[in-house]
Amino acid sequence: MNKFSWYEAKSVEDALEQVNSTVSDELYQSSENATIFKSGGVDVFDWVKEGLLKPQMIVNIRNIPGLDKISYDPKKGLRIGSNVTLAEIGSDPEIKNQYLALHQAVNHAATPQLRNVSTLGGNIAQRNRCWYFRSADHNCYRKGGDRCFARHSKTGENENHAILDNGSCVSVHASSIATALMAFNANVVIVNAEGKQKTVPMDDFFVSAGEDMAMENILQAKEIITEIVLPPPSKNTKSSYIKQVARESYDWSLADVAVVMEVSGNTCKSASIVLGAAAPVPYRSVEAQQAIENKTINSENATAAAKAAMAKARPLSKNDYKVPLFVSTITQTILDIS
Ligand SMILES: Cc1cc2nc3c(=O)[nH]c(=O)nc-3n(C[C@H](O)[C@H](O)[C@H](O)COP(=O)(O)OP(=O)(O)OC[C@H]3O[C@@H](n4cnc5c(N)ncnc54)[C@H](O)[C@@H]3O)c2cc1C
């Protein structure tokens, strides 16, 4: 691990004055005078310990006052500060009542210890967990190299990788919480160095590998996430989330699904269906949404929607198990709504 200095940011403006790089910039073209944000530090210190990131200075934004609040207003919705920990979100009674799928997603992420330190801003900005991307010995597309090691049909270890939108990089996004946030049509509030604030729908926050190989989200170096905002649910909103893992405790998702629906009796009036660990970024399945809208929520219609979601799946050499896994998980998540 290289030596770096530490800066304790006192405010958003103070942090933005210090920082000059994102983790994405540094992995792509590392410079010797990089200064980067650290919130919970779980992901940042992984990179630093592996020697893939060699910052000159780390700017600690974890203690900036005001970014650690949760507030709920039945008319305006839910606001979660970027420094709120996953543990705090997981134990909030209003979130459990009004945004059940988010409560479920958070409580199935990582471990209790990790949830105590991981923040929401850091969670959605963390980089993917492809072992080739995280290995100093593999200069893959994402780091400016000329190949995808995971894609190789014989030598590629691609069990955990993408089955949708996997034409270039085949990693899957690491945040399983983003799956639920996107299903609730959350917005990301970002402030830049000029103090300007923009509110970006979660659907536009993530950058597909086909659009830009170096990025997984739109964040620029001198930008900071301050809040995530979720619209208020109506009295007919219902939601559910399921995550499939190889081991019950602290494991990354193999397939996770969030469903948010407006219902009338047992009929789906509108649906928001998002898949995690399916594609390089959280994947909204418009096909599944259209297949279940204005239908009775029953086994037959839920299975038809799940199969529609998988129509464009292109599994790799070792992950075709994900297709039936997603079909059963989407079906069950929809049925859990009724
Ligand atoms: C064993 C293990 C299992 C895990 N399992 C899961 C899981 O199942 N599901 C899941 O979703 N996550 C999982 N995680 C991820 C973990 O819970 C953290 O959310 C994640 O590592 C980053 O959170 P952090 O606050 O520590 O971010 P940091 O490491 O501090 O930051 C991560 C990135 O975000 C940037 N950043 C941080 N805050 C901001 C901000 N406010 N504005 C702009 N940029 C910012 C940093 O510069 C950095 O690039 C797991 C982690 C481990 C180690």
Coordinates of C-alpha atoms and ligand atoms in Angstrom, one line a residue:
M1 CA 0.0 0.0 0.0
N2 CA 1.4 3.4 -0.9
K3 CA 1.6 6.3 1.6
F4 CA -1.1 8.9 1.3
S5 CA -2.2 12.0 3.2
W6 CA -5.6 12.3 4.8
Y7 CA -8.0 15.2 4.6
E8 CA -11.0 15.5 6.9
A9 CA -13.6 17.5 4.8
K10 CA -15.7 19.9 6.8
S11 CA -18.4 20.6 4.2
V12 CA -19.4 19.6 0.7
E13 CA -17.7 22.7 -0.7
D14 CA -14.6 21.9 1.2
A15 CA -14.5 18.3 -0.1
L16 CA -15.0 19.4 -3.7
E17 CA -12.2 21.9 -3.4
Q18 CA -9.7 19.1 -2.5
V19 CA -10.7 16.3 -4.8
N20 CA -9.4 16.0 -8.4
S21 CA -10.2 12.4 -9.4
T22 CA -12.8 9.6 -9.4
V23 CA -11.9 6.0 -8.7
S24 CA -12.9 5.4 -12.4
D25 CA -10.3 8.0 -13.7
E26 CA -7.6 6.5 -11.5
L27 CA -8.1 2.9 -12.6
Y28 CA -8.2 4.0 -16.2
Q29 CA -5.2 6.3 -16.2
S30 CA -3.6 6.5 -12.8
S31 CA -1.8 9.7 -11.9
E32 CA 0.5 10.4 -9.0
N33 CA -1.3 13.3 -7.5
A34 CA -4.8 11.9 -7.3
T35 CA -7.0 12.9 -4.5
I36 CA -10.2 10.9 -4.1
F37 CA -13.3 10.7 -1.9
K38 CA -13.8 8.1 0.7
S39 CA -17.0 7.6 2.6
G40 CA -17.4 4.2 4.4
G41 CA -14.1 3.3 2.7
V42 CA -15.0 -0.4 2.1
D43 CA -14.5 -0.2 -1.6
V44 CA -11.8 2.5 -1.7
F45 CA -9.5 0.7 0.7
D46 CA -9.9 -2.5 -1.3
W47 CA -8.5 -0.8 -4.3
V48 CA -5.7 0.9 -2.3
K49 CA -4.7 -2.4 -0.5
E50 CA -4.6 -4.2 -3.8
G51 CA -2.2 -1.5 -5.2
L52 CA -4.6 -0.7 -8.0
L53 CA -5.2 2.8 -6.7
K54 CA -2.4 4.9 -5.5
P55 CA -3.8 8.2 -4.3
Q56 CA -1.7 11.1 -3.0
M57 CA -4.6 12.1 -0.7
I58 CA -7.8 10.6 0.5
V59 CA -10.6 13.1 1.3
N60 CA -12.8 11.7 4.1
I61 CA -16.4 12.9 3.4
R62 CA -17.9 10.5 6.0
N63 CA -18.1 13.2 8.7
I64 CA -19.6 16.1 6.7
P65 CA -22.5 17.4 8.8
G66 CA -26.0 17.1 7.3
L67 CA -25.4 14.1 4.9
D68 CA -26.5 11.6 7.5
K69 CA -30.2 12.2 7.7
I70 CA -33.3 10.2 6.7
S71 CA -36.6 12.1 6.3
Y72 CA -40.0 10.9 5.1
D73 CA -42.9 13.1 4.1
P74 CA -46.1 11.3 2.8
K75 CA -46.5 14.1 0.2
K76 CA -42.8 14.6 -0.9
G77 CA -41.4 11.1 -0.3
L78 CA -38.2 9.8 1.2
R79 CA -34.8 11.6 1.4
I80 CA -31.7 9.6 2.4
G81 CA -28.5 11.5 2.9
S82 CA -25.5 9.9 1.1
N83 CA -23.6 9.2 4.3
V84 CA -26.5 7.3 5.9
T85 CA -25.3 3.8 6.6
L86 CA -26.9 0.7 5.2
A87 CA -27.6 -0.4 8.8
E88 CA -29.5 2.8 9.5
I89 CA -31.6 2.3 6.3
G90 CA -32.3 -1.3 7.2
S91 CA -33.6 -0.4 10.7
D92 CA -35.8 2.6 9.7
P93 CA -39.4 1.7 10.5
E94 CA -40.9 4.2 7.9
I95 CA -38.7 2.7 5.1
K96 CA -39.9 -0.8 6.1
N97 CA -43.6 0.4 6.0
Q98 CA -43.5 2.5 2.8
Y99 CA -40.6 1.0 0.8
L100 CA -40.5 -2.6 1.7
A101 CA -38.3 -3.7 -1.3
L102 CA -35.6 -1.2 -0.3
H103 CA -35.7 -2.5 3.3
Q104 CA -35.4 -6.1 2.0
A105 CA -32.5 -5.2 -0.4
V106 CA -30.5 -3.4 2.3
N107 CA -30.9 -6.2 4.9
H108 CA -29.7 -8.8 2.3
A109 CA -26.6 -6.8 1.3
A110 CA -23.2 -7.7 2.7
T111 CA -23.0 -8.4 6.5
P112 CA -24.2 -6.6 9.6
Q113 CA -20.6 -5.4 10.2
L114 CA -20.2 -4.1 6.7
R115 CA -23.7 -2.5 6.8
N116 CA -22.5 -0.5 9.8
V117 CA -19.8 1.2 7.9
S118 CA -21.1 1.2 4.3
T119 CA -22.9 4.3 3.2
L120 CA -25.6 4.7 0.6
G121 CA -23.6 7.1 -1.6
G122 CA -20.6 4.8 -1.6
N123 CA -22.8 1.8 -2.3
I124 CA -24.2 3.1 -5.5
A125 CA -20.8 4.6 -6.6
Q126 CA -18.8 1.4 -5.9
R127 CA -17.1 -0.4 -8.8
N128 CA -18.0 -3.8 -10.1
R129 CA -16.6 -7.0 -8.5
C130 CA -15.3 -8.8 -11.7
W131 CA -12.2 -10.6 -10.4
Y132 CA -10.3 -9.7 -13.6
F133 CA -11.1 -6.0 -13.2
R134 CA -9.9 -6.2 -9.6
S135 CA -6.7 -8.0 -10.5
A136 CA -3.5 -6.1 -11.1
D137 CA -2.4 -8.9 -13.5
H138 CA -5.4 -8.4 -15.9
N139 CA -5.5 -5.2 -17.9
C140 CA -9.0 -5.6 -19.1
Y141 CA -11.2 -3.2 -21.3
R142 CA -12.4 -1.4 -18.1
K143 CA -8.9 -0.4 -17.2
G144 CA -7.9 0.7 -20.7
G145 CA -6.7 -2.8 -21.9
D146 CA -7.6 -4.6 -25.1
R147 CA -9.7 -7.6 -24.0
C148 CA -12.3 -9.1 -21.7
F149 CA -10.8 -12.0 -19.8
A150 CA -14.1 -13.2 -18.5
R151 CA -15.7 -13.5 -21.9
H152 CA -13.3 -16.2 -23.2
S153 CA -15.3 -19.3 -23.8
K154 CA -12.7 -21.7 -22.4
T155 CA -10.6 -19.9 -19.9
G156 CA -13.0 -17.2 -18.8
E157 CA -14.3 -17.6 -15.2
N158 CA -17.7 -16.0 -15.9
E159 CA -20.1 -17.8 -13.6
N160 CA -21.1 -14.6 -11.9
H161 CA -21.2 -12.4 -14.9
A162 CA -23.7 -10.7 -17.1
I163 CA -26.3 -12.4 -19.3
L164 CA -27.9 -9.2 -20.6
D165 CA -26.3 -6.2 -22.4
N166 CA -23.0 -8.1 -22.3
G167 CA -21.7 -7.2 -25.7
S168 CA -18.6 -5.4 -24.4
C169 CA -17.7 -5.7 -20.7
V170 CA -19.5 -8.6 -19.0
S171 CA -19.2 -7.6 -15.4
V172 CA -22.3 -7.0 -13.3
H173 CA -22.9 -4.0 -11.1
A174 CA -22.0 -4.6 -7.5
S175 CA -24.9 -2.7 -5.8
S176 CA -27.9 -4.8 -5.1
I177 CA -29.4 -1.8 -3.3
A178 CA -29.5 0.1 -6.6
T179 CA -31.8 -2.6 -7.9
A180 CA -34.5 -1.6 -5.4
L181 CA -33.8 2.1 -5.6
M182 CA -34.2 2.0 -9.4
A183 CA -37.5 0.1 -9.1
F184 CA -38.8 2.9 -6.8
N185 CA -37.8 5.5 -9.5
A186 CA -35.3 7.1 -7.1
N187 CA -33.3 10.2 -8.0
V188 CA -29.7 10.9 -7.2
V189 CA -28.9 14.5 -6.0
I190 CA -25.4 15.6 -7.1
V191 CA -23.6 18.8 -6.3
N192 CA -20.6 20.1 -8.3
A193 CA -17.7 22.4 -7.5
E194 CA -19.6 25.5 -8.5
G195 CA -22.3 24.6 -5.9
K196 CA -24.8 23.7 -8.6
Q197 CA -27.2 20.9 -7.8
K198 CA -28.7 18.5 -10.3
T199 CA -31.2 15.7 -9.7
V200 CA -30.7 12.7 -11.9
P201 CA -33.1 9.7 -12.2
M202 CA -31.5 6.5 -11.2
D203 CA -32.1 5.2 -14.7
D204 CA -29.8 7.9 -16.1
F205 CA -27.2 7.7 -13.2
F206 CA -25.6 4.4 -14.4
V207 CA -23.5 4.3 -17.6
S208 CA -23.7 1.1 -19.7
A209 CA -20.4 -0.5 -20.7
G210 CA -21.4 0.0 -24.4
E211 CA -21.6 3.8 -23.8
D212 CA -18.3 4.3 -21.9
M213 CA -16.1 1.4 -20.8
A214 CA -14.2 3.5 -18.2
M215 CA -17.4 4.5 -16.3
E216 CA -20.2 2.8 -14.4
N217 CA -21.9 6.0 -13.5
I218 CA -22.0 9.6 -14.6
L219 CA -20.1 11.1 -11.6
Q220 CA -17.2 13.4 -12.5
A221 CA -14.3 14.1 -10.3
K222 CA -15.6 17.3 -8.8
E223 CA -19.1 16.0 -8.1
I224 CA -20.5 14.6 -4.9
I225 CA -23.7 12.7 -4.2
T226 CA -25.5 14.4 -1.4
E227 CA -28.9 12.6 -1.3
I228 CA -31.1 9.9 -2.8
V229 CA -34.7 10.9 -3.1
L230 CA -37.6 8.4 -3.6
P231 CA -41.1 9.6 -4.7
P232 CA -43.9 9.0 -2.2
P233 CA -45.8 5.7 -2.6
S234 CA -49.6 5.8 -3.1
K235 CA -51.9 3.7 -1.0
N236 CA -51.9 1.1 -3.8
T237 CA -48.2 0.8 -4.1
K238 CA -46.7 -2.6 -3.2
S239 CA -43.2 -3.8 -3.5
S240 CA -41.0 -6.9 -3.1
Y241 CA -37.3 -7.8 -3.5
I242 CA -35.5 -11.2 -3.6
K243 CA -31.7 -11.8 -3.9
Q244 CA -30.2 -15.2 -4.8
V245 CA -26.8 -16.0 -3.4
A246 CA -24.5 -19.0 -3.3
R247 CA -24.1 -18.7 0.5
E248 CA -26.7 -17.3 2.8
S249 CA -24.3 -15.0 4.6
Y250 CA -22.3 -12.1 3.1
D251 CA -22.4 -13.0 -0.5
W252 CA -22.7 -11.0 -3.7
S253 CA -25.8 -11.4 -5.7
L254 CA -26.1 -14.0 -8.4
A255 CA -29.5 -12.7 -9.3
D256 CA -31.7 -10.1 -7.6
V257 CA -35.0 -8.7 -8.5
A258 CA -37.0 -5.7 -7.2
V259 CA -40.7 -5.2 -8.2
V260 CA -42.7 -2.1 -7.4
M261 CA -46.4 -2.1 -8.5
E262 CA -49.5 0.0 -8.4
V263 CA -52.3 -2.5 -7.8
S264 CA -56.0 -2.5 -7.9
G265 CA -57.2 -5.6 -6.1
N266 CA -55.2 -8.4 -7.5
T267 CA -54.6 -6.6 -10.8
C268 CA -51.3 -4.9 -11.7
K269 CA -52.0 -1.4 -13.0
S270 CA -48.4 -0.5 -13.5
A271 CA -45.1 -2.2 -12.8
S272 CA -41.4 -1.2 -12.3
I273 CA -39.2 -4.3 -12.5
V274 CA -35.4 -4.1 -12.1
L275 CA -32.8 -6.9 -12.3
G276 CA -29.5 -6.9 -10.4
A277 CA -26.4 -9.0 -11.3
A278 CA -27.9 -9.5 -14.8
A279 CA -26.1 -6.7 -16.8
P280 CA -23.1 -4.3 -16.3
V281 CA -25.6 -1.9 -14.7
P282 CA -28.9 -2.4 -12.9
Y283 CA -31.3 -3.5 -15.6
R284 CA -34.9 -2.3 -16.0
S285 CA -36.9 -5.0 -17.7
V286 CA -39.4 -3.1 -19.9
E287 CA -40.4 -6.5 -21.4
A288 CA -41.4 -7.9 -18.0
Q289 CA -43.2 -4.6 -17.0
Q290 CA -45.3 -4.6 -20.2
A291 CA -46.1 -8.3 -19.9
I292 CA -47.6 -8.0 -16.4
E293 CA -49.3 -4.6 -16.7
N294 CA -53.1 -4.7 -16.6
K295 CA -53.0 -8.5 -15.8
T296 CA -54.1 -10.4 -12.8
I297 CA -51.2 -11.2 -10.5
N298 CA -51.1 -15.0 -10.7
S299 CA -48.6 -17.7 -11.4
E300 CA -49.2 -17.9 -15.2
N301 CA -48.9 -14.2 -15.8
A302 CA -45.9 -13.8 -13.5
T303 CA -44.1 -16.6 -15.3
A304 CA -44.9 -15.1 -18.7
A305 CA -43.4 -11.7 -17.5
A306 CA -40.3 -13.5 -16.2
K307 CA -39.8 -15.3 -19.5
A308 CA -40.3 -12.0 -21.4
A309 CA -37.5 -10.5 -19.2
M310 CA -35.1 -13.3 -20.3
A311 CA -36.0 -13.2 -24.0
K312 CA -32.8 -11.2 -24.8
A313 CA -30.5 -13.1 -22.5
R314 CA -27.2 -14.2 -24.0
P315 CA -25.4 -16.3 -21.3
L316 CA -21.7 -16.9 -21.4
S317 CA -19.9 -20.2 -21.3
K318 CA -20.4 -20.8 -17.5
N319 CA -23.5 -18.8 -16.5
D320 CA -26.5 -20.2 -18.4
Y321 CA -27.9 -21.3 -15.0
K322 CA -28.7 -17.6 -14.5
V323 CA -31.6 -17.7 -17.1
P324 CA -33.8 -20.2 -15.2
L325 CA -32.7 -18.6 -11.9
F326 CA -33.9 -15.2 -13.0
V327 CA -37.2 -16.8 -14.4
S328 CA -38.0 -18.3 -11.0
T329 CA -36.8 -15.3 -9.0
I330 CA -38.8 -12.7 -11.1
T331 CA -41.9 -15.0 -10.9
Q332 CA -41.6 -15.3 -7.1
T333 CA -40.9 -11.6 -6.6
I334 CA -44.1 -10.7 -8.6
L335 CA -46.2 -13.3 -6.7
D336 CA -44.9 -11.9 -3.4
I337 CA -46.8 -8.7 -4.2
S338 CA -50.2 -10.3 -4.2
Ligands
LIG1 C1 -17.7 -9.0 1.4 C2 -18.6 -7.8 0.9 C3 -19.9 -8.1 0.5 C4 -20.7 -7.1 0.0 N1 -22.0 -7.4 -0.4 C5 -22.8 -6.5 -0.9 C6 -24.1 -6.8 -1.4 O1 -24.5 -7.9 -1.3 N2 -24.8 -5.8 -2.0 C7 -24.3 -4.5 -2.1 O2 -25.0 -3.6 -2.6 N3 -23.1 -4.2 -1.6 C8 -22.3 -5.1 -1.1 N4 -21.1 -4.8 -0.6 C9 -20.6 -3.4 -0.8 C10 -20.5 -2.6 0.5 O3 -21.7 -2.8 1.3 C11 -20.4 -1.0 0.4 O4 -21.6 -0.5 0.1 C12 -19.5 -0.6 -0.7 O5 -18.3 -1.4 -0.6 C13 -19.1 0.9 -0.7 O6 -19.6 1.7 0.4 P1 -18.6 2.7 1.1 O7 -19.5 3.7 1.9 O8 -17.6 2.0 2.0 O9 -18.0 3.4 -0.1 P2 -16.5 3.9 -0.3 O10 -15.5 2.8 -0.4 O11 -16.1 5.0 0.7 O12 -16.6 4.6 -1.7 C14 -16.9 3.8 -2.9 C15 -16.9 4.7 -4.1 O13 -17.8 5.8 -4.0 C16 -17.2 7.0 -4.1 N5 -18.1 7.8 -3.1 C17 -18.4 7.5 -1.9 N6 -19.3 8.4 -1.4 C18 -19.6 9.3 -2.4 C19 -20.4 10.4 -2.5 N7 -21.2 10.8 -1.5 N8 -20.4 11.1 -3.7 C20 -19.6 10.7 -4.7 N9 -18.8 9.6 -4.7 C21 -18.8 8.9 -3.5 C22 -15.8 6.9 -3.6 O14 -14.9 7.8 -4.1 C23 -15.5 5.5 -4.2 O15 -15.3 5.6 -5.6 C24 -20.2 -5.8 -0.1 C25 -18.9 -5.5 0.3 C26 -18.1 -6.5 0.8 C27 -16.7 -6.1 1.1

